[in-house]
PDB file of C-alpha atoms in Angstrom:
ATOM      1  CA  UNK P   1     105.741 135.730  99.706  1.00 46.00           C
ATOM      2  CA  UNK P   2     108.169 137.415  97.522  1.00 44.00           C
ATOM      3  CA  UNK P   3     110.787 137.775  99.765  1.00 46.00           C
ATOM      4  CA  UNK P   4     110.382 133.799 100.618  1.00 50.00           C
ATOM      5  CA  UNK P   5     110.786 133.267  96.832  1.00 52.00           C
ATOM      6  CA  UNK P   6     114.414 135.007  96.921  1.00 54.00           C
ATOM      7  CA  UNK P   7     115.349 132.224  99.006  1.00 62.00           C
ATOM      8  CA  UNK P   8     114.821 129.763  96.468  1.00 77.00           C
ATOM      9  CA  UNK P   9     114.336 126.109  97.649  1.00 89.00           C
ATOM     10  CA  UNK P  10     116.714 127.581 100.782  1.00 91.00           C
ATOM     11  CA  UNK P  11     113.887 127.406 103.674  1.00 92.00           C
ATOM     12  CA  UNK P  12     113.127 123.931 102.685  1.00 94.00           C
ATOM     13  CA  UNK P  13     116.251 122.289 102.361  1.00 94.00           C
ATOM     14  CA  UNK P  14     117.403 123.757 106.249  1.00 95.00           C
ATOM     15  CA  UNK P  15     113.979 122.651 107.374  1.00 95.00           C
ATOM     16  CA  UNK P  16     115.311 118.748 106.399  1.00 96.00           C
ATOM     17  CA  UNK P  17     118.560 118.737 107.607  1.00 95.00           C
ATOM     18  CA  UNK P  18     117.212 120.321 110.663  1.00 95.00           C
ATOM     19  CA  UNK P  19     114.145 117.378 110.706  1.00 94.00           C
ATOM     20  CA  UNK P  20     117.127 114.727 110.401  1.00 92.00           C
ATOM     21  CA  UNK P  21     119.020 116.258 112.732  1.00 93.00           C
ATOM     22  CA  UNK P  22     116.601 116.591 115.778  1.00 90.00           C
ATOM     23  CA  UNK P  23     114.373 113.286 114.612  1.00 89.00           C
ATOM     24  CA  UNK P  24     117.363 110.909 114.835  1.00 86.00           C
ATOM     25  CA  UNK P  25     117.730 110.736 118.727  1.00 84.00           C
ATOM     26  CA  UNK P  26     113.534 109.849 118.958  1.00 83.00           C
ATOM     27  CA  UNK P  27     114.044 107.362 116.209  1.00 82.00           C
ATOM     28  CA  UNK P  28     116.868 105.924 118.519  1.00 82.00           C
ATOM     29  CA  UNK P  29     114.598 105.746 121.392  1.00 80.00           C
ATOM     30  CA  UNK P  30     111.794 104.652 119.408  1.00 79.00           C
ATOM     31  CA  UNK P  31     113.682 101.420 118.536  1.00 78.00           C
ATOM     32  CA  UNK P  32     115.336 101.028 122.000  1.00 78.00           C
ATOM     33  CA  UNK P  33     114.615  97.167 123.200  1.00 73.00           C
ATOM     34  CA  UNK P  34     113.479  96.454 119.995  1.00 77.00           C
ATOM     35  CA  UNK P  35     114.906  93.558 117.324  1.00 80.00           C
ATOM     36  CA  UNK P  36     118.064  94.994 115.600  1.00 81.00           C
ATOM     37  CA  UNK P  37     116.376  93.402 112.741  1.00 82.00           C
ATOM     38  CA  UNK P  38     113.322  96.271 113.114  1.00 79.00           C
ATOM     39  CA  UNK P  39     116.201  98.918 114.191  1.00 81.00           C
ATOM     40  CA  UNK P  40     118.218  97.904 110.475  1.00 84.00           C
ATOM     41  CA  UNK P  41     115.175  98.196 108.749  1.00 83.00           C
ATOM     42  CA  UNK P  42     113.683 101.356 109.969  1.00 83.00           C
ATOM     43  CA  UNK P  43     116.992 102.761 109.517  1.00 85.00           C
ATOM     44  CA  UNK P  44     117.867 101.763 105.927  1.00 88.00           C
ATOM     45  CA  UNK P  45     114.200 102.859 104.754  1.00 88.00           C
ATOM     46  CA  UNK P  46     114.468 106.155 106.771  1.00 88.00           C
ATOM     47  CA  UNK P  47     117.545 107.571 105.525  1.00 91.00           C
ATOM     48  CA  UNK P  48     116.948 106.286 102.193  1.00 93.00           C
ATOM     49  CA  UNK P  49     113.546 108.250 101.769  1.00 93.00           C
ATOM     50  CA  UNK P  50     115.515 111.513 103.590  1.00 93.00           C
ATOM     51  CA  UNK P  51     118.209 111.265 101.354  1.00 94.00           C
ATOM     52  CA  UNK P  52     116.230 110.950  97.789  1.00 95.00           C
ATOM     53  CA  UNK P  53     114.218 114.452  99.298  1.00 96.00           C
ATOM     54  CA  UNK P  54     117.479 115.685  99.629  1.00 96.00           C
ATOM     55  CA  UNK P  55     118.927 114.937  96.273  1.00 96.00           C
ATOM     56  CA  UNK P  56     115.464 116.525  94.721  1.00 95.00           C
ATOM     57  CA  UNK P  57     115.865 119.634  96.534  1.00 94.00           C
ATOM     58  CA  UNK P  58     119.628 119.908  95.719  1.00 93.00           C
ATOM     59  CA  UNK P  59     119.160 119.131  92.217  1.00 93.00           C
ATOM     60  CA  UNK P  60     115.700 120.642  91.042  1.00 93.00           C
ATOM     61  CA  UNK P  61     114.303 118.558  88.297  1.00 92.00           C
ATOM     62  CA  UNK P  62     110.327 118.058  87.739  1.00 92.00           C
ATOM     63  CA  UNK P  63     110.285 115.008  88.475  1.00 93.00           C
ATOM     64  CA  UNK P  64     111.923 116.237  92.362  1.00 94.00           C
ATOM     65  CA  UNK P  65     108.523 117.645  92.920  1.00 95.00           C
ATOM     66  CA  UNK P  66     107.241 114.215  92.669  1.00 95.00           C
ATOM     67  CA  UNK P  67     109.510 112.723  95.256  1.00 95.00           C
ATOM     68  CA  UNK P  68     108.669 115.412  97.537  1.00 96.00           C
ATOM     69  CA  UNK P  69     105.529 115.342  97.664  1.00 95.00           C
ATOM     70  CA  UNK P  70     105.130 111.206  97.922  1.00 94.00           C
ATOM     71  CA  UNK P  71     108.359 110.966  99.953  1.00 95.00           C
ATOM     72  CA  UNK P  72     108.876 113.726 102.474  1.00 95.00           C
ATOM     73  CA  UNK P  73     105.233 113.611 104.292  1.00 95.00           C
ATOM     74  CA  UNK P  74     105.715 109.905 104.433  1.00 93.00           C
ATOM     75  CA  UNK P  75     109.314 110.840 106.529  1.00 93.00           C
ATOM     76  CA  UNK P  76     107.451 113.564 108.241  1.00 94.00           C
ATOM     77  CA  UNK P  77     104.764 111.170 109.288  1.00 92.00           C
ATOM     78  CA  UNK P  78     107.039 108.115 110.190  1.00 90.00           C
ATOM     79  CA  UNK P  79     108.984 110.766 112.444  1.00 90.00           C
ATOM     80  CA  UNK P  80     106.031 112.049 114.596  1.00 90.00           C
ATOM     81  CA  UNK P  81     105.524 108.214 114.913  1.00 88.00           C
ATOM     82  CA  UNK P  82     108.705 107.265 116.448  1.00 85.00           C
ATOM     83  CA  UNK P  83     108.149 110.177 118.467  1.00 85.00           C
ATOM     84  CA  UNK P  84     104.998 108.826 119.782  1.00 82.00           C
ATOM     85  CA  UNK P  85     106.326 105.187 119.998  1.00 78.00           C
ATOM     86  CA  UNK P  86     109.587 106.272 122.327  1.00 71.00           C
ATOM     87  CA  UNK P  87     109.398 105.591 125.934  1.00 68.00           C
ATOM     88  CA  UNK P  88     110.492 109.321 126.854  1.00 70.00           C
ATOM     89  CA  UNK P  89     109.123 112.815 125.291  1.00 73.00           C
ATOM     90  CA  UNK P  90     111.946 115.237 125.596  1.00 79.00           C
ATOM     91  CA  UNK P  91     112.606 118.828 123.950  1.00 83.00           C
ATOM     92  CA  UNK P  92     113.545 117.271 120.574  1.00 84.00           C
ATOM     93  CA  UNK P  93     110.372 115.357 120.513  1.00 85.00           C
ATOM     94  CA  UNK P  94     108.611 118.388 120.226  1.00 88.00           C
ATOM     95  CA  UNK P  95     111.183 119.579 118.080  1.00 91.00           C
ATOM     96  CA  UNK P  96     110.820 117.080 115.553  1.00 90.00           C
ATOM     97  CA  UNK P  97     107.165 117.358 115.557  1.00 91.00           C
ATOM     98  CA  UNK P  98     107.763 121.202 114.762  1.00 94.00           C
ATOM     99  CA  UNK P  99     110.011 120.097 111.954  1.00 94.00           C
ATOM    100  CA  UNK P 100     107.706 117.579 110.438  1.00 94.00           C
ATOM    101  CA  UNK P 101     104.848 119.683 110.687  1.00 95.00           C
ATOM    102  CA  UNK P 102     107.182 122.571 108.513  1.00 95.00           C
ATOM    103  CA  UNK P 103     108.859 119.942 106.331  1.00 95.00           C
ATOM    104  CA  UNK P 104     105.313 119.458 105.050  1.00 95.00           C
ATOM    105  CA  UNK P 105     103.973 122.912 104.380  1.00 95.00           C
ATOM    106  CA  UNK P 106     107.367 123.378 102.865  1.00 94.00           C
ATOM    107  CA  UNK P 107     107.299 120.261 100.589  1.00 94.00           C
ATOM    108  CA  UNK P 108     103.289 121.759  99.293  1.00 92.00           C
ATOM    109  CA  UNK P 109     103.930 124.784  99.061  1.00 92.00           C
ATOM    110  CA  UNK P 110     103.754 126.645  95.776  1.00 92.00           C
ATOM    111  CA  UNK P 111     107.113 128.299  95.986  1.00 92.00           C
ATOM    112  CA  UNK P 112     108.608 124.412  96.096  1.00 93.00           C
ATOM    113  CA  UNK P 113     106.562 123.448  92.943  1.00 93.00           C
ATOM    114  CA  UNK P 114     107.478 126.581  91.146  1.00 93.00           C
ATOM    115  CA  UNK P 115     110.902 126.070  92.025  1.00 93.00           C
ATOM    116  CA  UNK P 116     111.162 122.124  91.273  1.00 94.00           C
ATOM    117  CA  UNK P 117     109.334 122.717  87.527  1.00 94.00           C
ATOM    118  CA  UNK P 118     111.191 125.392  86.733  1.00 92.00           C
ATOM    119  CA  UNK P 119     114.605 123.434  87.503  1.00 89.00           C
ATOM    120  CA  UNK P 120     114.138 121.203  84.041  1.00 88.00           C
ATOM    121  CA  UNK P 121     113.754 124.758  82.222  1.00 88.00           C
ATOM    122  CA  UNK P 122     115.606 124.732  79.018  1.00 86.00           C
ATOM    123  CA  UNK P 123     118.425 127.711  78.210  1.00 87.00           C
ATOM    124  CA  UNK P 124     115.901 131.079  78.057  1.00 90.00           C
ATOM    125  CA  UNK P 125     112.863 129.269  79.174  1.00 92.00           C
ATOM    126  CA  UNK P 126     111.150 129.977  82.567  1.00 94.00           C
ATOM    127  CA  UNK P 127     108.537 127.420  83.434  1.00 94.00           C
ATOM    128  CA  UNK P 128     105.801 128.097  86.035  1.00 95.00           C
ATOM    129  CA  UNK P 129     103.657 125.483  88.007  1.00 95.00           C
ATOM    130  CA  UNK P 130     100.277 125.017  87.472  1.00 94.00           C
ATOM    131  CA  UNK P 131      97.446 125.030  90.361  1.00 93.00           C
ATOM    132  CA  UNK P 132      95.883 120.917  90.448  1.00 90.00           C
ATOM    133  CA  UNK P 133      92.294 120.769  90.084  1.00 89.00           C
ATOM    134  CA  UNK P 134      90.628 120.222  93.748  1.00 87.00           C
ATOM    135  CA  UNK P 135      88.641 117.428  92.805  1.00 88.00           C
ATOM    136  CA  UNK P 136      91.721 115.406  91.148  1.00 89.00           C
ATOM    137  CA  UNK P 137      93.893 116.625  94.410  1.00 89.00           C
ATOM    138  CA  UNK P 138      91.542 115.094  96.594  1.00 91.00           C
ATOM    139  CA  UNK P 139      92.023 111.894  94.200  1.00 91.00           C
ATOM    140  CA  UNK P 140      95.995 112.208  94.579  1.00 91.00           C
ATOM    141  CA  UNK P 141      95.499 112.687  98.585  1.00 91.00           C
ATOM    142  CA  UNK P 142      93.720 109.070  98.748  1.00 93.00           C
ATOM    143  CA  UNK P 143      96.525 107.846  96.406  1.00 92.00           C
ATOM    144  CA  UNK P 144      99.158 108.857  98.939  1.00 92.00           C
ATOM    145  CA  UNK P 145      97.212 107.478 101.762  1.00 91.00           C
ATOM    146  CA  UNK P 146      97.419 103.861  99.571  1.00 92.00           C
ATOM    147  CA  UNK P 147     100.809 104.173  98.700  1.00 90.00           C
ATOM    148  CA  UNK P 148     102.302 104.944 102.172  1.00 89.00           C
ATOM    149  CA  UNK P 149     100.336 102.396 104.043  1.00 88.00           C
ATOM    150  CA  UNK P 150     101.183 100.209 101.551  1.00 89.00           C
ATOM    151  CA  UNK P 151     105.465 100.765 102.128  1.00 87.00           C
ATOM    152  CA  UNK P 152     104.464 101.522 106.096  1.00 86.00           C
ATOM    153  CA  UNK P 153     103.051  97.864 106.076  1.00 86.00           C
ATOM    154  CA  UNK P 154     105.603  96.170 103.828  1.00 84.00           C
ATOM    155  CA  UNK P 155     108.741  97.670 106.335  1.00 83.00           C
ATOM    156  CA  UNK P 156     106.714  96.243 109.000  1.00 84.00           C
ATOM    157  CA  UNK P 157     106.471  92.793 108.105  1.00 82.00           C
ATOM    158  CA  UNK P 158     110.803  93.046 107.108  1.00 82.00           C
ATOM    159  CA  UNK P 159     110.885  94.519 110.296  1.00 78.00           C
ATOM    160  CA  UNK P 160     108.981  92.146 112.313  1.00 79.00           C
ATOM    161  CA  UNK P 161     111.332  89.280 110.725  1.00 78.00           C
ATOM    162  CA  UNK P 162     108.184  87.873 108.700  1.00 85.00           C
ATOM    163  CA  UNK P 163     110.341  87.077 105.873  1.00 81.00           C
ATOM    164  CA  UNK P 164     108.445  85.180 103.238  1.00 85.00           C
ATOM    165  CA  UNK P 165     105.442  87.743 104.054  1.00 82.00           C
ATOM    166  CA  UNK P 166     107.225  90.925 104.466  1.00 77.00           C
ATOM    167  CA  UNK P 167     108.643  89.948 100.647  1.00 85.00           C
ATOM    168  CA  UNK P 168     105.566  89.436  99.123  1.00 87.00           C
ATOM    169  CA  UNK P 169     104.238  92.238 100.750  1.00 82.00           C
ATOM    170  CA  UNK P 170     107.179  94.482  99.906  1.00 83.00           C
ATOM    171  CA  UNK P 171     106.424  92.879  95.864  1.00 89.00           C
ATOM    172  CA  UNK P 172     102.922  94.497  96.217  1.00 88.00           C
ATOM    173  CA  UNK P 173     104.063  97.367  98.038  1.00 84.00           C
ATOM    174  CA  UNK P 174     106.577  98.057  95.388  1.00 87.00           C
ATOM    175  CA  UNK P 175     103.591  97.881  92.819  1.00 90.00           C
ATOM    176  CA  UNK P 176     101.084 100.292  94.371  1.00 88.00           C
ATOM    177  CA  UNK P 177     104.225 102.707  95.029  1.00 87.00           C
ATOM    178  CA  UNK P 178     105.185 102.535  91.786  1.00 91.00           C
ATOM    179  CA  UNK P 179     101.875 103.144  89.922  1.00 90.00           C
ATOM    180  CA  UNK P 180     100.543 105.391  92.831  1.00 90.00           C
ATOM    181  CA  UNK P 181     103.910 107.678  92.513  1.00 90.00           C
ATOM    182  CA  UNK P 182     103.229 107.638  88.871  1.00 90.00           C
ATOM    183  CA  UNK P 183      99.603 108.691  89.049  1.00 89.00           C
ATOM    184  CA  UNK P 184     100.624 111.842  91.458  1.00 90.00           C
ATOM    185  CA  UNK P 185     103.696 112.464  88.774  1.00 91.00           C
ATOM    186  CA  UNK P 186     100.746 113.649  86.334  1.00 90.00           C
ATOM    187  CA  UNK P 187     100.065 116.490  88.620  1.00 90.00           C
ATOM    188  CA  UNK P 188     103.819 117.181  88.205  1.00 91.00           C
ATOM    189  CA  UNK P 189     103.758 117.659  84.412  1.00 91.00           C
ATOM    190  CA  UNK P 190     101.516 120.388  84.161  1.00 93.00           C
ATOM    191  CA  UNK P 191     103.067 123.798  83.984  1.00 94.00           C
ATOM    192  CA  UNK P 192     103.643 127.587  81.457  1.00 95.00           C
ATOM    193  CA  UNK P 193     106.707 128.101  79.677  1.00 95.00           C
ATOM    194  CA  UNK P 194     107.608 131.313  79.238  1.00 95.00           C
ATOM    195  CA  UNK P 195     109.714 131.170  75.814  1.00 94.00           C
ATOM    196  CA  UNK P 196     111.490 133.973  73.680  1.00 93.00           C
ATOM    197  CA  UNK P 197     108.633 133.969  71.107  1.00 93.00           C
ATOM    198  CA  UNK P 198     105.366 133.567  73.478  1.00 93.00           C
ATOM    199  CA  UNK P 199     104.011 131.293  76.122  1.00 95.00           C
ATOM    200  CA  UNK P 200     103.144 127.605  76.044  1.00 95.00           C
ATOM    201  CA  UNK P 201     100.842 125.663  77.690  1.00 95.00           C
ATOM    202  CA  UNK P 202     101.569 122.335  78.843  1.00 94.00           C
ATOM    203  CA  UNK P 203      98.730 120.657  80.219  1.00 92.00           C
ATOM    204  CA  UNK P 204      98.430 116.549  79.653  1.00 90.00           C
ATOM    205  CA  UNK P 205      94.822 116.953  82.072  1.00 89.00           C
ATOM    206  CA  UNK P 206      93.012 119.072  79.650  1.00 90.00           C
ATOM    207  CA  UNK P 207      95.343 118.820  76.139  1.00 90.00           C
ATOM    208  CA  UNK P 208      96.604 116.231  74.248  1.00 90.00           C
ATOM    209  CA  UNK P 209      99.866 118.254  73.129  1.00 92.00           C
ATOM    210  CA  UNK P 210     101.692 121.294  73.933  1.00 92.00           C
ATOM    211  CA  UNK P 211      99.974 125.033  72.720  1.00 93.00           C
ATOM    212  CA  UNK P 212     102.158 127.857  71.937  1.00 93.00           C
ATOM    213  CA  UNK P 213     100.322 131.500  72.131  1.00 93.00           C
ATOM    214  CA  UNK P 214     102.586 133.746  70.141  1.00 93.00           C
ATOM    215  CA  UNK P 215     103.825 137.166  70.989  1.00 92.00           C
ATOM    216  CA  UNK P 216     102.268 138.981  68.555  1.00 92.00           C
ATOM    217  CA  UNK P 217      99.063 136.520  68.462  1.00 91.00           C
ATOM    218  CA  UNK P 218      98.397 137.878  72.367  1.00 93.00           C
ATOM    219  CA  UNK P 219      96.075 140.918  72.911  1.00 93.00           C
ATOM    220  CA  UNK P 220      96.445 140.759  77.026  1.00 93.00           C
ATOM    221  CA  UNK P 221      97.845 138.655  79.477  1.00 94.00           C
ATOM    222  CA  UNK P 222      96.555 139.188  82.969  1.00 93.00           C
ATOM    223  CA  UNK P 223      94.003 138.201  85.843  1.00 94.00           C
ATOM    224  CA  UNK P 224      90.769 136.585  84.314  1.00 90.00           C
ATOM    225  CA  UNK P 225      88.404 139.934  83.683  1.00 86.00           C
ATOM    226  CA  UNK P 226      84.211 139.572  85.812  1.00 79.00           C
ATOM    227  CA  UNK P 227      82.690 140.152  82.333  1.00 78.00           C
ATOM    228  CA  UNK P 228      83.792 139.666  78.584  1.00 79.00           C
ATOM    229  CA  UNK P 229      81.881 140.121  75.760  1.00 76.00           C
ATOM    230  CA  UNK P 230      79.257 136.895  74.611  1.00 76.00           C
ATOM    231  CA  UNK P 231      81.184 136.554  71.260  1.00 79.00           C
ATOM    232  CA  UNK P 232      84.190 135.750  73.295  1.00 84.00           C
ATOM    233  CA  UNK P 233      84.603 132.297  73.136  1.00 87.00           C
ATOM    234  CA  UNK P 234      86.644 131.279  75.850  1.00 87.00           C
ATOM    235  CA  UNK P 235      88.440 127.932  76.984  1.00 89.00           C
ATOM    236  CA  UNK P 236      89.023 127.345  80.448  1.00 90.00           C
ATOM    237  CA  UNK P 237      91.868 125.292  80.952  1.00 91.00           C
ATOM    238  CA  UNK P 238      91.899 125.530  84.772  1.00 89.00           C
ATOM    239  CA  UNK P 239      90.034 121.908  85.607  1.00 85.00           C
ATOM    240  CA  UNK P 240      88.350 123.542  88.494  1.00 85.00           C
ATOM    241  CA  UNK P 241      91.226 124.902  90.126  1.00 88.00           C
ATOM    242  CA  UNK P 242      90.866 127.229  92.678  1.00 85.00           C
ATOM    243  CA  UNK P 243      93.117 130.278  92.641  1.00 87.00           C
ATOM    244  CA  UNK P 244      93.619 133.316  90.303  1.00 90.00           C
ATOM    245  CA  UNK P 245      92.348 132.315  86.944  1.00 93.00           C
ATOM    246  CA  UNK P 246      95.060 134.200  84.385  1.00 94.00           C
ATOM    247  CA  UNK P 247      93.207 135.377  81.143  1.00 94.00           C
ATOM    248  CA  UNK P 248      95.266 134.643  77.596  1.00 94.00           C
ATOM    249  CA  UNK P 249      93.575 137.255  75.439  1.00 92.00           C
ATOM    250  CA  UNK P 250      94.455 136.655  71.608  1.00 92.00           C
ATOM    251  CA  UNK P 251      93.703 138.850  68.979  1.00 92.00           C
ATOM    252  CA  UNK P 252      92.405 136.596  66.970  1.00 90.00           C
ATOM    253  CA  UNK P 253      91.050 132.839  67.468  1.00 90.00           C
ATOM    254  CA  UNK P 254      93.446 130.046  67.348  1.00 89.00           C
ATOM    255  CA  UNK P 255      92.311 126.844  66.997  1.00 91.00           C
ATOM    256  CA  UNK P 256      93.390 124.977  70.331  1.00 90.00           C
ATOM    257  CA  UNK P 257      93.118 120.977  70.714  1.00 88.00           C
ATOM    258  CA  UNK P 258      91.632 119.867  73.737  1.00 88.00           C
ATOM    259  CA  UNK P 259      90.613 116.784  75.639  1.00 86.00           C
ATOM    260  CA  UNK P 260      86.638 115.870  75.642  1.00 81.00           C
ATOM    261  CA  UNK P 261      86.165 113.026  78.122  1.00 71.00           C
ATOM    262  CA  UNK P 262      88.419 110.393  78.760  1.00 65.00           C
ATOM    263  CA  UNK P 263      90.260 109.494  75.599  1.00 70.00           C
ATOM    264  CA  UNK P 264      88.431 111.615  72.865  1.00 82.00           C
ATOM    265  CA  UNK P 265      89.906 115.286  71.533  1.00 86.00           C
ATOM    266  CA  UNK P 266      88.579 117.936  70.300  1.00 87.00           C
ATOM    267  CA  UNK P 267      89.786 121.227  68.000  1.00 88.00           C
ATOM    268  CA  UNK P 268      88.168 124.100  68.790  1.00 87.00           C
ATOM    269  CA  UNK P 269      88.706 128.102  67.721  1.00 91.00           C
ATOM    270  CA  UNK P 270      88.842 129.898  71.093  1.00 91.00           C
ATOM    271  CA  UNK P 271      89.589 134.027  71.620  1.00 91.00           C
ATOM    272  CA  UNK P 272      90.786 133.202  75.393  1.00 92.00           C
ATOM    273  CA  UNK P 273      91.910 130.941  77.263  1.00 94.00           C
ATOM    274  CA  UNK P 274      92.147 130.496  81.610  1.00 94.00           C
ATOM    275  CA  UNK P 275      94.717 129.084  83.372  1.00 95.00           C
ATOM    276  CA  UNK P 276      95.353 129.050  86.653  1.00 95.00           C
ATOM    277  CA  UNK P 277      99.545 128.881  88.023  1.00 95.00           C
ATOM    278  CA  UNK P 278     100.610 128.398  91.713  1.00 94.00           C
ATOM    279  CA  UNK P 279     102.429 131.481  91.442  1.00 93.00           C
ATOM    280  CA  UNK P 280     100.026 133.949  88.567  1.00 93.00           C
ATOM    281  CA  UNK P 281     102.238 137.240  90.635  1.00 92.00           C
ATOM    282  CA  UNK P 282     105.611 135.535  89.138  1.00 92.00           C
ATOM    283  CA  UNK P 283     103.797 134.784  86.180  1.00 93.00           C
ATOM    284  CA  UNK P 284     102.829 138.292  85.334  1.00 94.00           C
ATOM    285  CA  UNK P 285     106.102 139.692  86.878  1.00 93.00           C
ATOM    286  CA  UNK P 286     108.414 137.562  84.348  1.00 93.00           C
ATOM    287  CA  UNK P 287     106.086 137.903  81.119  1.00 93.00           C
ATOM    288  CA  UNK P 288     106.029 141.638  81.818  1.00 93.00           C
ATOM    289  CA  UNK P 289     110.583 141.647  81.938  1.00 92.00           C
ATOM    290  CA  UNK P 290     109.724 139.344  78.246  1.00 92.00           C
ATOM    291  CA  UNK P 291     107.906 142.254  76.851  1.00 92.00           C
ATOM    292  CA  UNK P 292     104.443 140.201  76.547  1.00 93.00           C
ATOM    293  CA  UNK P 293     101.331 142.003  76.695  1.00 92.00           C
ATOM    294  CA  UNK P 294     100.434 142.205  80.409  1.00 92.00           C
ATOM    295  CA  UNK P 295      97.501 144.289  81.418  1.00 84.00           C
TER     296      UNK P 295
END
């Protein structure tokens, strides 16, 4: 894993010039004999979803990692489609189905998160990914499923030359994208900033605003400890994540805002707080080079 995270966003970004390259001759074949009306729009809508994954991976921003993950498994999947729709499997069909399989894992993977967050990092700041709860993932999977059969179905009607229906649909389609994309984009904002006078939590799930632990207000930083004492009042900002739980020991309690149900808050003193980042190794690693109290 470590040496994969010296490549950067590297891996990824050969993986989808290597998925356009080897996908383009099934796509050709899979809209041989068909309308050029079906061939335009295929085309126009595939290269335009490849190229705005390209643009996010060339320039890392946060908001990249939400047009990977919408955007590249819907290119991935409408790939291994037009590799199952050709009339002839050949060595780049299998190829492609390699690539789109890869172009996946690469677009979830932790490394591309970390990477994608960290790219809107201000001047000395590091920023670090944080894990998504399981139960709101699952909630973000069915929200993908939505949004791409909603744009699968709108290009369908365009490119079955149902005009006055393949507008309306692409009207709705354009709706469900846009609020879908924006729901997943949540998942997007949460992250640690590693700053020159502590580290920040930034967490819109589980707090209202922004919390800055100060250097000297930090006891330990390190993987969440079996036992702690019972006057240890803890706050576990994970959601349910599953992963390494990080522990933010402080050496004294800090009162720390936090949400309690849907749209209420809450301020409560806390001695420790658990989070729980993609990447707690690089965590650890870059708050130990900033002198914080790792243990």
């Amino acid at each position: 894993m470590a040496a994969l995270l010296r490549f950067h966003l590297w891996p990824f970004r050969v993986i989808w010039v290597v998925l356009a390259l080897v996908a383009s001759t099934s796509v050709t074949d899979a809209f041989d004999g068909r309308s050029t009306t079906a061939a335009v729009v295929g085309s126009v809508a595939g290269w335009a979803a490849w190229g705005a994954v390209l643009v996010a991976v060339l320039v890392p921003r946060m908001v990249g990692l939400t047009v990977v993950r919408v955007v590249a498994p819907w290119v991935a999947v409408g790939a291994v489609t037009a590799v199952g729709a050709g009339s002839v499997s050949t060595v780049l069909d299998g190829a492609t189905v390699v690539a789109a399989g890869l172009a996946v894992v690469a677009a979830l993977a932790p490394s591309t998160a970390d990477a994608l967050v960290d790219g809107s990092s201000y001047g000395p700041e590091r920023r670090l990914a944080l894990r998504a709860p399981l139960a709101i993932a699952v909630v973000a999977v069915v929200t993908w499923v939505v949004v791409a059969l909603s744009a699968f179905g709108a290009l369908s009607l365009l490119a079955g030359g149902q005009w006055v229906a393949g507008i309306a649909g692409t009207v709705v389609g354009a709706a469900v994208v846009w609020f879908g994309s924006r729901s997943i984009h949540q998942l997007s904002k949460r992250w640690l900033v590693l700053v020159p006078t502590g580290l920040v939590v930034h967490d819109p799930l589980v707090m209202p605003e922004p919390q800055l632990f100060l250097r000297q207000t930090m006891a330990r930083l390190g993987p969440a400890e079996a036992e702690v004492a019972d006057a240890v009042v803890t706050e576990d900002l994970s959601a349910g994540a599953s992963g390494l739980l990080v522990s933010i020991t402080l050496t004294e309690p800090v009162e720390l805002l936090v949400r309690d149900g849907s749209r209420g808050t809450t301020l409560r003193p806390v001695d420790r707080v658990l989070v729980c980042p993609v990447l707690p190794g690089v965590l650890l690693d870059e708050a130990r080079g900033r002198r914080l109290p790792v243990g």
